[in-house]
């Protein structure tokens, strides 16, 4: 396809080190995250807060996977995705192991409040040996899951959630935890890498912006041909205005360069605050050093 001649394309390479580094570092994050996540889920009886706790666990795994993939120099999207998914799945399994261990050690339940606003808190304790024993016996976890499916473990407005609705909640939680690191892994594997130098290219975010001219937005094919006049001739705007921003990736000698153009839209929210949203207009387009240097000079002037 012609696009491959104009845009960066990952080589698909990866090292055997990646198959060891990513799971090892990811498992450490998954273990620590599972302990924190399960404890918070246990003691915070608000499902809408638990959703953000789940997001936090997913992002923790993502933040562990991304540097591990960079260190292992993974440029294969499929391998990156599978490694990220492996770490995410491990996180799901470990948090279930911890949660089941907490259930086994559960003590008395105390109710606070009355009526629909009543809250229940169940005492428990964490036993590392018990958790590890549960983790190596998936059948124990499965039996507890079946019991929770039938009886439920939490409720809303005194209505115990069980059966299919509870399974749907579990699936959403598992999807967030498993797929956030997997999607982050794809992002890392897609970043420009210099095969000649054997390292990731340097990222440069230019400070200046230009007005979102139609000649640029509708002239992507001209940019692909190395014709950047529309960008050089466009009016400059400040960073507190909507406009096009630029991110460059280069090897140490600038022999290989790629340019990403982003649309930054600044809008005013209902409470009067400014909100910026960004989206790529062009991603990792090949650009010659002479054009990149001219762009940098024009934005800084």
C-alpha angles and dihedrals in degrees: 000000000000092000091070090063092056104037137052114266122191112245093228092234127137137165130242084239088070091061088059105031099051097048092044096050091038093052091054091053091043092052095048092041093049091055094049094041095050093047092051093046090049097052101033108072097190116104094200090055090045088058090062090044088055090050089051091053091050092050091048089058090045091053089051096047099047099060090040090056091047091050090049090046096230111183096165114101095202095048091045092051093048093048091049091047090049091055091046093049089048089053091053092049094047094048089052089049091053093044092050090049089053090050092051090051094044118135134180124348121227124199122212121195128358142258120013091340095057116126128203125210123189120201118228141157133220119241114185094199091051092048092051090047090052091047093057092048107062090175090068091053090048093052091051091048090053091050092050090048090056100039106020126222104226139022147199120233090350091306110124113225113223142138121028096352089055091048090052090054090049091050092051091049093047091047092053094047095044102039102041093070090040093055091044089053091056089053092054094046089051094056116109113269127187106230089186094057096030096231143090115277120251114260118221121187111199115219099214127081135201132212114271095252118189088226087067100038092048096036103065090129089060090053089051088056091054095256106136099161092116090059095045091049097045121111117257121239132191123256091252090064131074111265149119119295129193136222121185131197119200141167118238094273096037089239089130118038137169130191130208118195117203131193110222113195119191115201134174115238125218091265091055098255125131119248124192123204122185133196134170116254093178123013124206098336115179112251131180120241092244092057093043092051091048091050092050092049093048094049093048095047 
